[in-house]
Amino acid sequence: MHGVVNKAINRLITENYGEEDWNEIKKDSGADIDYFLSNESYDDSITFKLAGSASKVLNFSLKQVLTAFGEYWNLNTGQKQYGSLMQAGCNSAREFIINLPHFHSRVTLIHPKLTPPEFKIHEINDKVLAMYYFRICNGLTYLTDGLIQGIGKMFNENFEIKITQRKYHGSDRDLFELTWQNG
């Protein structure tokens, strides 16, 4: 996992729960890293251990932790580090999601060591998008759900998100169906 992800987890916890809870989460997870470097890659297991420990220490389900982190990443880290790229040519959440594969291509120009997730978007009709999420590792479905929720908040739009396939449950990908009520 890219260091910017673990740094964002650190900020989410310290901003919302305090340094003491972050230190307890780090200790419980066994993450013996004082400072995550944004441009470095870390083993995915560190991120999963931090999320699991956050669930335990903060008394939230792992799903709640990952969803909250995904939303936080888009509304805070993503906006601060990639704001101009995130807003480039997108006037709505729907446009942003349709262009998501291109966004990750641009980010890899900035962070060549980054291995971003792969998304494929299919327009079902003017109200429904199918978003396929491919990732080497399992377990990030709810983080992605949170990222999508964050996109909706970024553009002040409401849409329903249904997870219709999960890689974790035997599929080769996650599939999200996004439905706008007025679109």
PDB file of C-alpha atoms in Angstrom:
ATOM      1  CA  MET A   1       0.000   0.000   0.000  1.00  0.00           C
ATOM      2  CA  HIS A   2       1.283   3.449  -0.820  1.00  0.00           C
ATOM      3  CA  GLY A   3       2.479   5.512   2.150  1.00  0.00           C
ATOM      4  CA  VAL A   4      -0.021   8.285   1.438  1.00  0.00           C
ATOM      5  CA  VAL A   5      -2.767   5.800   2.403  1.00  0.00           C
ATOM      6  CA  ASN A   6      -1.235   4.958   5.779  1.00  0.00           C
ATOM      7  CA  LYS A   7      -0.522   8.632   6.462  1.00  0.00           C
ATOM      8  CA  ALA A   8      -4.181   9.395   5.820  1.00  0.00           C
ATOM      9  CA  ILE A   9      -5.257   6.674   8.257  1.00  0.00           C
ATOM     10  CA  ASN A  10      -2.978   8.288  10.840  1.00  0.00           C
ATOM     11  CA  ARG A  11      -4.557  11.727  10.212  1.00  0.00           C
ATOM     12  CA  LEU A  12      -8.121  10.387  10.280  1.00  0.00           C
ATOM     13  CA  ILE A  13      -7.533   8.788  13.678  1.00  0.00           C
ATOM     14  CA  THR A  14      -5.581  11.644  15.263  1.00  0.00           C
ATOM     15  CA  GLU A  15      -7.953  14.363  13.977  1.00  0.00           C
ATOM     16  CA  ASN A  16     -11.085  12.546  15.121  1.00  0.00           C
ATOM     17  CA  TYR A  17      -9.970  10.497  18.144  1.00  0.00           C
ATOM     18  CA  GLY A  18      -6.609  11.860  19.268  1.00  0.00           C
ATOM     19  CA  GLU A  19      -2.961  10.936  19.377  1.00  0.00           C
ATOM     20  CA  GLU A  20      -3.469   8.567  22.320  1.00  0.00           C
ATOM     21  CA  ASP A  21      -5.867   6.355  20.336  1.00  0.00           C
ATOM     22  CA  TRP A  22      -3.518   6.426  17.328  1.00  0.00           C
ATOM     23  CA  ASN A  23      -0.614   5.266  19.510  1.00  0.00           C
ATOM     24  CA  GLU A  24      -2.769   2.465  20.951  1.00  0.00           C
ATOM     25  CA  ILE A  25      -3.808   1.416  17.418  1.00  0.00           C
ATOM     26  CA  LYS A  26      -0.183   1.395  16.251  1.00  0.00           C
ATOM     27  CA  LYS A  27       0.892  -0.635  19.264  1.00  0.00           C
ATOM     28  CA  ASP A  28      -1.974  -3.124  18.903  1.00  0.00           C
ATOM     29  CA  SER A  29      -1.301  -3.536  15.156  1.00  0.00           C
ATOM     30  CA  GLY A  30       2.416  -4.099  15.631  1.00  0.00           C
ATOM     31  CA  ALA A  31       3.130  -1.339  13.088  1.00  0.00           C
ATOM     32  CA  ASP A  32       6.589  -0.326  14.238  1.00  0.00           C
ATOM     33  CA  ILE A  33       6.761   2.713  11.960  1.00  0.00           C
ATOM     34  CA  ASP A  34       6.851   6.187  13.464  1.00  0.00           C
ATOM     35  CA  TYR A  35       6.261   8.107  10.254  1.00  0.00           C
ATOM     36  CA  PHE A  36       4.875   6.872   6.927  1.00  0.00           C
ATOM     37  CA  LEU A  37       6.543   8.350   3.841  1.00  0.00           C
ATOM     38  CA  SER A  38       4.042   9.394   1.159  1.00  0.00           C
ATOM     39  CA  ASN A  39       6.083   8.179  -1.793  1.00  0.00           C
ATOM     40  CA  GLU A  40       7.065   4.811  -0.341  1.00  0.00           C
ATOM     41  CA  SER A  41       5.251   1.519  -0.651  1.00  0.00           C
ATOM     42  CA  TYR A  42       4.427  -0.524   2.438  1.00  0.00           C
ATOM     43  CA  ASP A  43       3.229  -4.078   2.722  1.00  0.00           C
ATOM     44  CA  ASP A  44      -0.574  -4.250   2.486  1.00  0.00           C
ATOM     45  CA  SER A  45      -0.638  -6.219   5.725  1.00  0.00           C
ATOM     46  CA  ILE A  46       0.356  -3.063   7.646  1.00  0.00           C
ATOM     47  CA  THR A  47      -2.719  -1.220   6.380  1.00  0.00           C
ATOM     48  CA  PHE A  48      -4.994  -4.150   7.172  1.00  0.00           C
ATOM     49  CA  LYS A  49      -3.506  -4.492  10.665  1.00  0.00           C
ATOM     50  CA  LEU A  50      -3.993  -0.761  11.306  1.00  0.00           C
ATOM     51  CA  ALA A  51      -7.623  -0.994  10.156  1.00  0.00           C
ATOM     52  CA  GLY A  52      -8.226  -4.084  12.314  1.00  0.00           C
ATOM     53  CA  SER A  53      -6.689  -2.430  15.350  1.00  0.00           C
ATOM     54  CA  ALA A  54      -8.688   0.759  14.748  1.00  0.00           C
ATOM     55  CA  SER A  55     -11.829  -1.372  14.697  1.00  0.00           C
ATOM     56  CA  LYS A  56     -10.861  -2.954  18.024  1.00  0.00           C
ATOM     57  CA  VAL A  57      -9.637   0.206  19.795  1.00  0.00           C
ATOM     58  CA  LEU A  58     -12.446   2.493  18.578  1.00  0.00           C
ATOM     59  CA  ASN A  59     -15.120  -0.199  18.915  1.00  0.00           C
ATOM     60  CA  PHE A  60     -16.332   0.048  15.304  1.00  0.00           C
ATOM     61  CA  SER A  61     -16.828  -2.737  12.806  1.00  0.00           C
ATOM     62  CA  LEU A  62     -14.081  -3.191  10.246  1.00  0.00           C
ATOM     63  CA  LYS A  63     -16.627  -2.216   7.582  1.00  0.00           C
ATOM     64  CA  GLN A  64     -17.298   1.081   9.414  1.00  0.00           C
ATOM     65  CA  VAL A  65     -13.566   1.799   9.747  1.00  0.00           C
ATOM     66  CA  LEU A  66     -12.797   1.109   6.080  1.00  0.00           C
ATOM     67  CA  THR A  67     -15.835   3.047   4.833  1.00  0.00           C
ATOM     68  CA  ALA A  68     -14.992   6.051   7.039  1.00  0.00           C
ATOM     69  CA  PHE A  69     -11.400   5.942   5.843  1.00  0.00           C
ATOM     70  CA  GLY A  70     -12.403   5.864   2.174  1.00  0.00           C
ATOM     71  CA  GLU A  71     -14.688   8.839   2.601  1.00  0.00           C
ATOM     72  CA  TYR A  72     -12.036  10.721   4.606  1.00  0.00           C
ATOM     73  CA  TRP A  73      -9.414  10.025   1.961  1.00  0.00           C
ATOM     74  CA  ASN A  74     -11.479  11.611  -0.798  1.00  0.00           C
ATOM     75  CA  LEU A  75     -12.651  14.610   1.202  1.00  0.00           C
ATOM     76  CA  ASN A  76      -9.319  15.371   2.857  1.00  0.00           C
ATOM     77  CA  THR A  77      -6.174  13.682   1.540  1.00  0.00           C
ATOM     78  CA  GLY A  78      -7.358  13.482  -2.066  1.00  0.00           C
ATOM     79  CA  GLN A  79      -8.522  17.091  -2.115  1.00  0.00           C
ATOM     80  CA  LYS A  80      -5.319  18.382  -0.522  1.00  0.00           C
ATOM     81  CA  GLN A  81      -2.846  16.346  -2.576  1.00  0.00           C
ATOM     82  CA  TYR A  82      -4.670  15.923  -5.872  1.00  0.00           C
ATOM     83  CA  GLY A  83      -7.344  18.637  -5.824  1.00  0.00           C
ATOM     84  CA  SER A  84      -6.649  20.042  -9.279  1.00  0.00           C
ATOM     85  CA  LEU A  85      -6.483  16.548 -10.795  1.00  0.00           C
ATOM     86  CA  MET A  86      -9.690  15.567  -9.031  1.00  0.00           C
ATOM     87  CA  GLN A  87     -11.604  18.568 -10.328  1.00  0.00           C
ATOM     88  CA  ALA A  88     -10.143  18.569 -13.869  1.00  0.00           C
ATOM     89  CA  GLY A  89     -13.008  18.577 -16.325  1.00  0.00           C
ATOM     90  CA  CYS A  90     -15.543  17.083 -13.930  1.00  0.00           C
ATOM     91  CA  ASN A  91     -18.703  18.949 -13.039  1.00  0.00           C
ATOM     92  CA  SER A  92     -20.514  16.082 -11.347  1.00  0.00           C
ATOM     93  CA  ALA A  93     -19.921  12.888  -9.422  1.00  0.00           C
ATOM     94  CA  ARG A  94     -21.084  10.924 -12.452  1.00  0.00           C
ATOM     95  CA  GLU A  95     -18.467  12.592 -14.704  1.00  0.00           C
ATOM     96  CA  PHE A  96     -15.781  12.051 -12.081  1.00  0.00           C
ATOM     97  CA  ILE A  97     -16.598   8.360 -11.741  1.00  0.00           C
ATOM     98  CA  ILE A  98     -16.703   7.863 -15.518  1.00  0.00           C
ATOM     99  CA  ASN A  99     -13.253   9.477 -15.723  1.00  0.00           C
ATOM    100  CA  LEU A 100     -11.817   7.655 -12.693  1.00  0.00           C
ATOM    101  CA  PRO A 101      -9.564   5.357 -14.778  1.00  0.00           C
ATOM    102  CA  HIS A 102      -7.970   8.454 -16.366  1.00  0.00           C
ATOM    103  CA  PHE A 103      -7.453  10.066 -12.962  1.00  0.00           C
ATOM    104  CA  HIS A 104      -5.353   7.121 -11.814  1.00  0.00           C
ATOM    105  CA  SER A 105      -3.293   7.290 -15.013  1.00  0.00           C
ATOM    106  CA  ARG A 106      -2.459  10.926 -14.219  1.00  0.00           C
ATOM    107  CA  VAL A 107      -1.613  10.141 -10.596  1.00  0.00           C
ATOM    108  CA  THR A 108       0.926   7.517 -11.686  1.00  0.00           C
ATOM    109  CA  LEU A 109       2.775  10.273 -13.537  1.00  0.00           C
ATOM    110  CA  ILE A 110       3.257  11.998 -10.170  1.00  0.00           C
ATOM    111  CA  HIS A 111       3.918   8.767  -8.208  1.00  0.00           C
ATOM    112  CA  PRO A 112       5.602   6.289 -10.582  1.00  0.00           C
ATOM    113  CA  LYS A 113       5.952   3.644  -7.820  1.00  0.00           C
ATOM    114  CA  LEU A 114       2.209   3.680  -7.194  1.00  0.00           C
ATOM    115  CA  THR A 115       0.185   0.701  -8.322  1.00  0.00           C
ATOM    116  CA  PRO A 116      -3.321   2.154  -8.346  1.00  0.00           C
ATOM    117  CA  PRO A 117      -6.483   0.115  -8.391  1.00  0.00           C
ATOM    118  CA  GLU A 118      -8.059  -0.524 -11.758  1.00  0.00           C
ATOM    119  CA  PHE A 119     -11.599   0.623 -12.443  1.00  0.00           C
ATOM    120  CA  LYS A 120     -13.790  -0.020 -15.458  1.00  0.00           C
ATOM    121  CA  ILE A 121     -16.961   1.986 -15.772  1.00  0.00           C
ATOM    122  CA  HIS A 122     -19.978   1.041 -17.858  1.00  0.00           C
ATOM    123  CA  GLU A 123     -22.936   3.317 -18.354  1.00  0.00           C
ATOM    124  CA  ILE A 124     -26.064   1.191 -17.996  1.00  0.00           C
ATOM    125  CA  ASN A 125     -28.359   4.172 -18.684  1.00  0.00           C
ATOM    126  CA  ASP A 126     -28.567   7.858 -17.798  1.00  0.00           C
ATOM    127  CA  LYS A 127     -29.253   6.996 -14.132  1.00  0.00           C
ATOM    128  CA  VAL A 128     -27.102   3.920 -13.523  1.00  0.00           C
ATOM    129  CA  LEU A 129     -23.356   3.230 -13.710  1.00  0.00           C
ATOM    130  CA  ALA A 130     -21.650  -0.104 -13.174  1.00  0.00           C
ATOM    131  CA  MET A 131     -18.222   0.329 -11.616  1.00  0.00           C
ATOM    132  CA  TYR A 132     -15.876  -2.678 -11.720  1.00  0.00           C
ATOM    133  CA  TYR A 133     -13.028  -2.544  -9.223  1.00  0.00           C
ATOM    134  CA  PHE A 134      -9.988  -4.759  -9.765  1.00  0.00           C
ATOM    135  CA  ARG A 135      -7.276  -5.005  -7.118  1.00  0.00           C
ATOM    136  CA  ILE A 136      -4.540  -7.531  -6.468  1.00  0.00           C
ATOM    137  CA  CYS A 137      -5.428  -7.897  -2.796  1.00  0.00           C
ATOM    138  CA  ASN A 138      -8.766  -8.707  -1.217  1.00  0.00           C
ATOM    139  CA  GLY A 139     -10.473  -6.806   1.553  1.00  0.00           C
ATOM    140  CA  LEU A 140     -10.780  -3.268   0.203  1.00  0.00           C
ATOM    141  CA  THR A 141     -14.411  -3.355  -0.936  1.00  0.00           C
ATOM    142  CA  TYR A 142     -15.667  -1.186   1.921  1.00  0.00           C
ATOM    143  CA  LEU A 143     -12.795   1.275   1.581  1.00  0.00           C
ATOM    144  CA  THR A 144     -13.851   1.688  -2.058  1.00  0.00           C
ATOM    145  CA  ASP A 145     -17.474   2.101  -0.944  1.00  0.00           C
ATOM    146  CA  GLY A 146     -16.301   4.944   1.316  1.00  0.00           C
ATOM    147  CA  LEU A 147     -14.316   6.497  -1.547  1.00  0.00           C
ATOM    148  CA  ILE A 148     -17.467   6.483  -3.702  1.00  0.00           C
ATOM    149  CA  GLN A 149     -19.470   8.053  -0.863  1.00  0.00           C
ATOM    150  CA  GLY A 150     -16.777  10.718  -0.612  1.00  0.00           C
ATOM    151  CA  ILE A 151     -17.138  11.481  -4.331  1.00  0.00           C
ATOM    152  CA  GLY A 152     -20.853  12.039  -3.787  1.00  0.00           C
ATOM    153  CA  LYS A 153     -20.134  14.442  -0.922  1.00  0.00           C
ATOM    154  CA  MET A 154     -17.424  16.175  -2.960  1.00  0.00           C
ATOM    155  CA  PHE A 155     -20.021  17.072  -5.580  1.00  0.00           C
ATOM    156  CA  ASN A 156     -22.931  17.375  -3.114  1.00  0.00           C
ATOM    157  CA  GLU A 157     -24.830  14.597  -4.886  1.00  0.00           C
ATOM    158  CA  ASN A 158     -26.868  11.709  -3.569  1.00  0.00           C
ATOM    159  CA  PHE A 159     -26.901   8.344  -5.256  1.00  0.00           C
ATOM    160  CA  GLU A 160     -27.436   4.801  -4.092  1.00  0.00           C
ATOM    161  CA  ILE A 161     -24.481   2.417  -3.972  1.00  0.00           C
ATOM    162  CA  LYS A 162     -25.065  -1.328  -4.164  1.00  0.00           C
ATOM    163  CA  ILE A 163     -22.230  -3.828  -3.968  1.00  0.00           C
ATOM    164  CA  THR A 164     -23.413  -6.600  -6.279  1.00  0.00           C
ATOM    165  CA  GLN A 165     -20.195  -8.678  -6.534  1.00  0.00           C
ATOM    166  CA  ARG A 166     -17.287  -9.015  -4.159  1.00  0.00           C
ATOM    167  CA  LYS A 167     -13.827 -10.308  -4.983  1.00  0.00           C
ATOM    168  CA  TYR A 168     -13.589 -11.585  -1.453  1.00  0.00           C
ATOM    169  CA  HIS A 169     -16.543 -13.894  -2.123  1.00  0.00           C
ATOM    170  CA  GLY A 170     -15.070 -15.603  -5.187  1.00  0.00           C
ATOM    171  CA  SER A 171     -15.516 -13.068  -7.984  1.00  0.00           C
ATOM    172  CA  ASP A 172     -12.459 -11.724  -9.833  1.00  0.00           C
ATOM    173  CA  ARG A 173     -13.563  -8.162  -9.031  1.00  0.00           C
ATOM    174  CA  ASP A 174     -15.906  -6.012  -6.970  1.00  0.00           C
ATOM    175  CA  LEU A 175     -18.917  -4.580  -8.751  1.00  0.00           C
ATOM    176  CA  PHE A 176     -20.663  -1.450  -7.540  1.00  0.00           C
ATOM    177  CA  GLU A 177     -23.957  -0.316  -9.035  1.00  0.00           C
ATOM    178  CA  LEU A 178     -24.486   3.429  -8.658  1.00  0.00           C
ATOM    179  CA  THR A 179     -28.002   4.796  -9.166  1.00  0.00           C
ATOM    180  CA  TRP A 180     -28.985   8.447  -9.315  1.00  0.00           C
ATOM    181  CA  GLN A 181     -32.622   9.257  -8.591  1.00  0.00           C
ATOM    182  CA  ASN A 182     -32.669  12.395 -10.730  1.00  0.00           C
ATOM    183  CA  GLY A 183     -30.188  12.152 -13.485  1.00  0.00           C
TER     184      GLY A 183
END
